[in-house]
CSV table of C-alpha atoms in Angstrom, one decimal:
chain,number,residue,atom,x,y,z
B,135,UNK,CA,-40.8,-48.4,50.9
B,136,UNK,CA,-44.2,-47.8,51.9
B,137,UNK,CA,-44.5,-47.4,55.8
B,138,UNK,CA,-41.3,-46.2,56.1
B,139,UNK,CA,-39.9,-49.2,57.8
B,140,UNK,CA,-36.3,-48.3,57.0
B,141,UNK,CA,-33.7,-47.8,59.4
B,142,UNK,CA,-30.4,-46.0,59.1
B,143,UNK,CA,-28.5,-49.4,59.7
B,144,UNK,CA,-30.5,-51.2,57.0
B,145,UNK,CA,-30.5,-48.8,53.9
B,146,UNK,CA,-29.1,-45.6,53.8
B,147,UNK,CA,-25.1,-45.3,53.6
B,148,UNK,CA,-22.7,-44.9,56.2
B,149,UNK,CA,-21.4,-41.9,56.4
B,150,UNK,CA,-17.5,-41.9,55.7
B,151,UNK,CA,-14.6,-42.3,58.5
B,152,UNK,CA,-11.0,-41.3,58.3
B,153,UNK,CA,-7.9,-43.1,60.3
B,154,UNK,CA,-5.5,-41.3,62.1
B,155,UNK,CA,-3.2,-40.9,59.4
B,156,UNK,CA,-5.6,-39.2,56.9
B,157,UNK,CA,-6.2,-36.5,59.6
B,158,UNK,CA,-2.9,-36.0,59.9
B,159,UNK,CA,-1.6,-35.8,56.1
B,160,UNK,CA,-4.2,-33.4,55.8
B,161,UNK,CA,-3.3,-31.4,59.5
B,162,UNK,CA,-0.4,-31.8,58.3
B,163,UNK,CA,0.1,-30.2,54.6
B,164,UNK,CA,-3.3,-28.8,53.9
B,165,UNK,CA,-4.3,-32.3,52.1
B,166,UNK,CA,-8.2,-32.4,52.7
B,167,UNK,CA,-9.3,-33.7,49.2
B,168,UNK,CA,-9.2,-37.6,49.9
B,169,UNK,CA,-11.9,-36.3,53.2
B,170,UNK,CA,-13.7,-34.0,50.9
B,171,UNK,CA,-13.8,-36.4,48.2
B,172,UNK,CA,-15.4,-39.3,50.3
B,173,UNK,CA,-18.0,-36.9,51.9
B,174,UNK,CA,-19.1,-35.7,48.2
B,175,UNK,CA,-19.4,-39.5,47.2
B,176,UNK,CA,-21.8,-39.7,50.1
B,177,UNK,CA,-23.6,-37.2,49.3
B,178,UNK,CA,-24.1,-38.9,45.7
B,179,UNK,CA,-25.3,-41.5,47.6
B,180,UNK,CA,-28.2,-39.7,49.6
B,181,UNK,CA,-29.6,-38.5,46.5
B,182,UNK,CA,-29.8,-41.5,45.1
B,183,UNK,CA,-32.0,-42.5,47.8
B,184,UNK,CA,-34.1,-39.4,48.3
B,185,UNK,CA,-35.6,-39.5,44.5
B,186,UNK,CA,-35.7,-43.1,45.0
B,187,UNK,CA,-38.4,-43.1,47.6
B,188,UNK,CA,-41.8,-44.0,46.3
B,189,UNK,CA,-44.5,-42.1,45.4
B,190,UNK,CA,-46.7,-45.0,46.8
B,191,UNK,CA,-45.5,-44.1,50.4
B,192,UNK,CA,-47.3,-42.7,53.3
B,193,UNK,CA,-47.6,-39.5,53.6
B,194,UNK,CA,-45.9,-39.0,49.6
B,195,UNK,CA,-48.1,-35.5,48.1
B,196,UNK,CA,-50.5,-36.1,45.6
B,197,UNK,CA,-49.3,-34.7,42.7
B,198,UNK,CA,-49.0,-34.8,38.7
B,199,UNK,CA,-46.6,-37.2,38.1
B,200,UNK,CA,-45.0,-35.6,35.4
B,201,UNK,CA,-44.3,-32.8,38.1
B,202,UNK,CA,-42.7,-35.5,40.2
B,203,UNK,CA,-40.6,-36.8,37.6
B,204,UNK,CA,-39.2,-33.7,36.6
B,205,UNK,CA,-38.2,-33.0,40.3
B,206,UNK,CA,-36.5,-36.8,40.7
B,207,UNK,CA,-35.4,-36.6,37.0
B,208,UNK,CA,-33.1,-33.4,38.4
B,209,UNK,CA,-31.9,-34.9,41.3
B,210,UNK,CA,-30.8,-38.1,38.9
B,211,UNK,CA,-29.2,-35.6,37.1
B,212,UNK,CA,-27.1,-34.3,40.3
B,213,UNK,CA,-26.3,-38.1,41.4
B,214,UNK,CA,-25.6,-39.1,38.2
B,215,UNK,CA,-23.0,-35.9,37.2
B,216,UNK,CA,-21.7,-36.6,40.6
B,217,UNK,CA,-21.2,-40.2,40.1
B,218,UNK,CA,-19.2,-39.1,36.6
B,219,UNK,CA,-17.0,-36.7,38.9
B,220,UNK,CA,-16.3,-39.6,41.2
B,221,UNK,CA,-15.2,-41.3,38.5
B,222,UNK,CA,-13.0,-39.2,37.1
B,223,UNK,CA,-11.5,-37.2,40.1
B,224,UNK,CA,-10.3,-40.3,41.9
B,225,UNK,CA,-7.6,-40.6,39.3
B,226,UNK,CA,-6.3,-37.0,41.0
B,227,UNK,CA,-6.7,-35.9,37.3
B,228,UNK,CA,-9.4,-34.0,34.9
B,229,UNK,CA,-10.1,-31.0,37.3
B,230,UNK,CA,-10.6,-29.1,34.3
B,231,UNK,CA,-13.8,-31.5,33.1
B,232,UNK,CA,-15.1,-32.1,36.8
B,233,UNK,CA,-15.2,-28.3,36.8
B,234,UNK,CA,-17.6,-27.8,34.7
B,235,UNK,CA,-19.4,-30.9,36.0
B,236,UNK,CA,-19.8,-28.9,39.1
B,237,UNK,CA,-21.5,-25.8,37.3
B,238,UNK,CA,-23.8,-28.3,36.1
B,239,UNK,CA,-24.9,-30.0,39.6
B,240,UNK,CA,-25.0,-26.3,40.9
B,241,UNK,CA,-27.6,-25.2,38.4
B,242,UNK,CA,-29.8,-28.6,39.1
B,243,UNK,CA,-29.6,-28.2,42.4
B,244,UNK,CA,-30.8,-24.4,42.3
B,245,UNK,CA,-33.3,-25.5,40.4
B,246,UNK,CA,-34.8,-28.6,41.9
B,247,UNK,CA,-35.3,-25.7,45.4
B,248,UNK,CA,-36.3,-23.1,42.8
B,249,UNK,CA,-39.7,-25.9,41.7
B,250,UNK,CA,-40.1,-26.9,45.0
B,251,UNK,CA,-40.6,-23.5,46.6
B,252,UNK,CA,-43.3,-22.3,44.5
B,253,UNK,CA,-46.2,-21.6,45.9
B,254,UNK,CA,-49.1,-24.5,45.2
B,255,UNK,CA,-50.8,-24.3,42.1
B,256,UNK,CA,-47.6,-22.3,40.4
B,257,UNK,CA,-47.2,-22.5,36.9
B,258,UNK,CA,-43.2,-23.3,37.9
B,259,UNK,CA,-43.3,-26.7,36.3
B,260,UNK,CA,-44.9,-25.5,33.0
B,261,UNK,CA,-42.3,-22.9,32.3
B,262,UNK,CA,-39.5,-25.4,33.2
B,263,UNK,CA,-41.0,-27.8,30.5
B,264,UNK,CA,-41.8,-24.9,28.4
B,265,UNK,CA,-38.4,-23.6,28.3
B,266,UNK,CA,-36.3,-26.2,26.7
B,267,UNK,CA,-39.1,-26.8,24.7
B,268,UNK,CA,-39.2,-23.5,23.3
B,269,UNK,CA,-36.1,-24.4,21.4
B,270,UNK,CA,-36.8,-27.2,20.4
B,271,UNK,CA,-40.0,-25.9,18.6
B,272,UNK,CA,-37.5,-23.1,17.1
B,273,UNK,CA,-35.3,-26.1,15.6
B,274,UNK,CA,-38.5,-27.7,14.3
B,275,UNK,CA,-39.1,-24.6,12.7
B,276,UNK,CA,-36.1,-24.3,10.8
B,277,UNK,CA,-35.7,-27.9,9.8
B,278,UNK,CA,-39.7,-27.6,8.0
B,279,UNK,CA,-38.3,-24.8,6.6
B,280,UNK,CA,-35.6,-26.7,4.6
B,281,UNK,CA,-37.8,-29.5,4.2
B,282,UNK,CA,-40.0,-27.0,2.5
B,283,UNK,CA,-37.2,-25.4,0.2
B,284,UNK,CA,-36.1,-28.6,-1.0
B,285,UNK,CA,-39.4,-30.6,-1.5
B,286,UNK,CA,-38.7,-33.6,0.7
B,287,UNK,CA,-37.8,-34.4,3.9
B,288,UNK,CA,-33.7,-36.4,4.5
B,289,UNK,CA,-34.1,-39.3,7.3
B,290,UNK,CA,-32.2,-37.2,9.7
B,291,UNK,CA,-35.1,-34.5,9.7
B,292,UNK,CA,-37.7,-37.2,10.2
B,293,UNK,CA,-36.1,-38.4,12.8
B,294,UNK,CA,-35.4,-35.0,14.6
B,295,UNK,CA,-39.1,-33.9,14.2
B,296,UNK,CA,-40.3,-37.3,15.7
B,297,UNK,CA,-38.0,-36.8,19.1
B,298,UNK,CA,-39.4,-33.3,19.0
B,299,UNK,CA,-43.1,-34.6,18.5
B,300,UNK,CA,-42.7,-36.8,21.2
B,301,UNK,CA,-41.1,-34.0,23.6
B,302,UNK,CA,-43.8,-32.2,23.1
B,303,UNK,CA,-46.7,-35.1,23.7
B,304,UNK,CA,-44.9,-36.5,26.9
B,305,UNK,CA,-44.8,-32.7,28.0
B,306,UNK,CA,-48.7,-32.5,28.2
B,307,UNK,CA,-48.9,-29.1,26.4
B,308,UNK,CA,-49.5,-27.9,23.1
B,309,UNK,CA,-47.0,-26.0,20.7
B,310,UNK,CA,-49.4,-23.2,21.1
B,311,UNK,CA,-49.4,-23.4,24.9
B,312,UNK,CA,-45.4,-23.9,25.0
B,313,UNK,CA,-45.1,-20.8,23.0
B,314,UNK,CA,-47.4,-18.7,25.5
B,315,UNK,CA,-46.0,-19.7,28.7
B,316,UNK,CA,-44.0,-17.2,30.2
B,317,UNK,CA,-40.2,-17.8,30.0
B,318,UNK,CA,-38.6,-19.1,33.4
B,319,UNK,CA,-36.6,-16.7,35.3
B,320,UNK,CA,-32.2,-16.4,35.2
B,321,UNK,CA,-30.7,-18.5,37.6
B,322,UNK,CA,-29.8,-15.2,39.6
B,323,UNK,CA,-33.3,-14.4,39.8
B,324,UNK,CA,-34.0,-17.9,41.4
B,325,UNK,CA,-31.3,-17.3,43.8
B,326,UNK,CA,-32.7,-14.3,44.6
B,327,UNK,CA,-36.0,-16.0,45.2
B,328,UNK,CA,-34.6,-18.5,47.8
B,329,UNK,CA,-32.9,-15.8,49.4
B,330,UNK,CA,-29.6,-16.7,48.1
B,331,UNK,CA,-27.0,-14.4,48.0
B,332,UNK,CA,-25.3,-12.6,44.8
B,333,UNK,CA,-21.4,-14.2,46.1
B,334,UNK,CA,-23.0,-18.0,45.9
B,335,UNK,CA,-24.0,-16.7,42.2
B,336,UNK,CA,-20.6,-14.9,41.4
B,337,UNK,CA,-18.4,-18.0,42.7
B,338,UNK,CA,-20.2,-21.3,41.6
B,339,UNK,CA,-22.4,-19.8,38.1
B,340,UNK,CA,-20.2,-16.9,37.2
B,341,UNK,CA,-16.5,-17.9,37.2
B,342,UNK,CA,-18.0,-21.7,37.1
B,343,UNK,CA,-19.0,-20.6,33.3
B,344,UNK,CA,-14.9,-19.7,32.8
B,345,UNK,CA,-14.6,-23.8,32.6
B,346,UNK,CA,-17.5,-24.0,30.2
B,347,UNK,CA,-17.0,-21.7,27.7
B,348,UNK,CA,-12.8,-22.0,27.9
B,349,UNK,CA,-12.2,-17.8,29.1
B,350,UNK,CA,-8.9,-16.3,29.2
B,351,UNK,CA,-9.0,-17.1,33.1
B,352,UNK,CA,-9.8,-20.9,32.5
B,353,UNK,CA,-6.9,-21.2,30.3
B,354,UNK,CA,-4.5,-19.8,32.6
B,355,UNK,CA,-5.6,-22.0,35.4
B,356,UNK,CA,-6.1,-25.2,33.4
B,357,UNK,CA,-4.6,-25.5,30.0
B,358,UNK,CA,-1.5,-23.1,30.2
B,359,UNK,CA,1.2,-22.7,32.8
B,360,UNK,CA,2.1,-18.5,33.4
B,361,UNK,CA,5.2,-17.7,35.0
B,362,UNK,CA,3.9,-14.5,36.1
B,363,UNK,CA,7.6,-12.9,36.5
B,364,UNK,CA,8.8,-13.8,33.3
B,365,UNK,CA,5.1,-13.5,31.7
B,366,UNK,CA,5.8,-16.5,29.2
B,367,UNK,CA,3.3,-19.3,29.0
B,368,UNK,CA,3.6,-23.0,28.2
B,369,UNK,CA,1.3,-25.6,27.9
B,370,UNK,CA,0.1,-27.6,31.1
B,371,UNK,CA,0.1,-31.5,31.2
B,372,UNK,CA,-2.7,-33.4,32.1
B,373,UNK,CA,-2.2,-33.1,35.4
B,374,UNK,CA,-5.2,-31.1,36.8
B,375,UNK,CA,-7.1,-31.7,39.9
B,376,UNK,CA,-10.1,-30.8,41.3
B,377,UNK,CA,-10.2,-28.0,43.8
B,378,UNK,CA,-10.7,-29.8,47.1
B,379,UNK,CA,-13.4,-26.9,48.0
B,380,UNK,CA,-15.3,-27.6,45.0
B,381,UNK,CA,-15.9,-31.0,46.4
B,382,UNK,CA,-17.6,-29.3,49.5
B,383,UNK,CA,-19.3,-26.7,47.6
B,384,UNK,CA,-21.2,-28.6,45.2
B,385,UNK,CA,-22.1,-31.2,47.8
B,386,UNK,CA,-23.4,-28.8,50.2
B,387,UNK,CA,-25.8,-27.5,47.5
B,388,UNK,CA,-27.1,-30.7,46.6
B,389,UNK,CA,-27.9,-31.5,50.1
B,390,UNK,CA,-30.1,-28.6,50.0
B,391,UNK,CA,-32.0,-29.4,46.8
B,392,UNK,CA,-32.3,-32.9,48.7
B,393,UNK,CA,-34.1,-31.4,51.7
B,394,UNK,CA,-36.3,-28.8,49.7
B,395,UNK,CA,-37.2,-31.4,47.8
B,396,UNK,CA,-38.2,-34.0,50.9
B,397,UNK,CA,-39.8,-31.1,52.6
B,398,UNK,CA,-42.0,-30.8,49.5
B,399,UNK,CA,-42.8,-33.7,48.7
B,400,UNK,CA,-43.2,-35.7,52.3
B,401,UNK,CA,-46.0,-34.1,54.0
B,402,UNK,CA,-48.9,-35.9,56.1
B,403,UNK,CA,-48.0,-38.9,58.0
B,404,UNK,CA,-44.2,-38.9,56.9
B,405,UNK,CA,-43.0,-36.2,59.1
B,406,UNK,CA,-41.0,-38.6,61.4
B,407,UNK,CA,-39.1,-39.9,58.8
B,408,UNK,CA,-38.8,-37.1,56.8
B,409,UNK,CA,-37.0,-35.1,59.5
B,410,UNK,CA,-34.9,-38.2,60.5
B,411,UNK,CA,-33.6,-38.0,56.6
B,412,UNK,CA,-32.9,-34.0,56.5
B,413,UNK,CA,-31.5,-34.1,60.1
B,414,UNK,CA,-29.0,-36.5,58.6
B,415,UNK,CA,-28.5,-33.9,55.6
B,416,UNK,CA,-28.2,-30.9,58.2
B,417,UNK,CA,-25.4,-32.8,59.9
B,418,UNK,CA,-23.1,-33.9,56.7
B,419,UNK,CA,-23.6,-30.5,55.5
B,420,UNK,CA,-22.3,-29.1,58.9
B,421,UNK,CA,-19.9,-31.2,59.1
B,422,UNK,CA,-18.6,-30.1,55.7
B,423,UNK,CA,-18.9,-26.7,56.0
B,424,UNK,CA,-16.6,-27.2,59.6
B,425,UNK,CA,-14.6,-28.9,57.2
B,426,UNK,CA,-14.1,-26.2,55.0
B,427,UNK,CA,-13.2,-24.0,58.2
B,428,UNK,CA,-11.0,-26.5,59.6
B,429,UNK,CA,-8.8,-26.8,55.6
B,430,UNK,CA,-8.8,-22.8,55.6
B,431,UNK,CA,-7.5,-22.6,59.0
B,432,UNK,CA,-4.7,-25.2,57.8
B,433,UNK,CA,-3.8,-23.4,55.1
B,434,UNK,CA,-3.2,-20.4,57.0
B,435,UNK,CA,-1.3,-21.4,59.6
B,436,UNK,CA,0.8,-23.3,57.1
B,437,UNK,CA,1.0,-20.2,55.3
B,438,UNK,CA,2.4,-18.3,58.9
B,439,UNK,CA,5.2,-21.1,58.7
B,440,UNK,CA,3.8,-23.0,62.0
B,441,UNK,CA,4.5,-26.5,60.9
B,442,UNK,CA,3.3,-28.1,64.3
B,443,UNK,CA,1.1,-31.1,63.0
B,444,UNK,CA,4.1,-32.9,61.3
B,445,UNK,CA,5.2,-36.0,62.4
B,446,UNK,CA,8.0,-38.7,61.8
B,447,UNK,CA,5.3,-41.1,62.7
């Protein structure tokens, strides 16, 4: 990709289109998802090709490559967990599992900004390294430990302080350095950092960790079925699906991390390209987010009993 001689037309993927009848099923009764759904699989699709521009390109920021694989390895991470929503979600079933799939792109995304915005020279990447590392040196600690009690060492624990030895080595630091480095911040603290606000947290972290950890709330709106009047509860079928705003959300905030992590890493010579690629961000993510105005406006006027978008047709 070096040179940039890419066009629209030639690589990137077309951005979804809806017939007449879509828009009006979803005028009609509120039914955005299939919309929703295609935009978030474009959005997969971007990021696949943002991490996928080489480092060998003009105008690409010199910097440690381990740096720039931790930044692309994140924003795999977000196309890949996307791709595994896709692929679940089109069925119209396990909203309960794409749920928590969406916590997870959330907290990559917020992170991928969070190393990107740090001011050159930070020590951003080596606490990111050092802080999964951290407990991985803690489970190396325990397993020597045992190893010592009993007198030799099972294959499983040879294995598991291998992987760790090799964590370590590929993260260019010692144990003593991992240990040192200062721990990396809450995700409410990065937020706060990027000047996002405490609602974004509340919504897609906070009630997001109801799906992960399986709270009285997540039951009740996956698992169980309340009858509020009679307050009985019976079990739910596997009939979930995802929350058609989800979709938007957690596409919206990869789009971000995608143009955070373009304007840090294409500087010099690229800026032509570069802000071809984010002004096609800026314009699926605004045309989401009208989306999202457009579904809530449906659902209240549905809600005032003004049915005036159905048809016979």
């Amino acid at each position: 990709m070096g040179g940039y001689n890419i066009t629209k037309e030639n690589i990137l993927p077309d951005p979804p289109e809806f017939d007449d009848h879509t828009w009006l099923k979803a005028r009609s009764i509120n039914y955005y998802e299939p919309i929703f759904f295609e935009w978030f699989k474009f959005v997969g699709n971007l990021t696949w090709f943002t991490f996928s521009i080489s480092d060998k390109s003009a105008g690409f920021r010199t910097m440690e490559p381990v740096e720039l694989k931790i930044l692309q390895g994140r924003l795999n991470r977000c196309a890949r967990l996307m791709l595994g929503h896709v692929a679940l979600s089109h069925v119209q079933k396990f909203g309960e599992t794409t749920a928590i799939l969406d916590r997870c792109i959330f907290e990559s995304s917020v992170k991928v900004r969070w190393l990107c915005n740090g001011e050159q020279g930070n020590d951003r990447f080596r606490r990111f390294k050092a802080d999964g590392l951290k407990k991985d040196l803690i489970l190396k600690t325990e397993v020597e430990k045992n190893i010592a009690e009993r007198g030799s060492s099972l294959p499983i624990e040879d294995r598991m302080l291998a992987s760790i030895a090799n964590y370590v080595l590929m993260s260019g630091m010692t144990e003593l350095e991992i240990s040192k480095t200062s721990k990396q911040p809450d995700l409410r603290s990065m937020m706060r950092d990027l000047e996002m606000n405490d609602l974004q947290y509340v919504i897609m972290q906070g009630l997001g960790s109801h799906h992960v950890h399986g709270t009285w709330s997540s039951l009740l709106l996956h698992y169980l079925k309340p009858n509020f009047e009679a307050l009985t509860l019976e079990l739910r079928d596997h009939e979930c699906m995802a929350d058609q705003n989800t979709y938007a959300a957690t596409a919206m905030m990869v789009l971000t991390a995608n143009r955070d992590y373009l304007n840090f890493v294409l500087v010099d010579g690229s800026e032509e390209f570069r802000d071809n690629l984010i002004g096609l961000m800026e314009d699926t993510f605004s045309t989401i987010a009208e989306l999202l105005t457009e579904a809530g406006e449906t659902k209240d006027r549905l809600n005032r009993g003004d049915w005036s978008y159905i048809s016979f047709d």
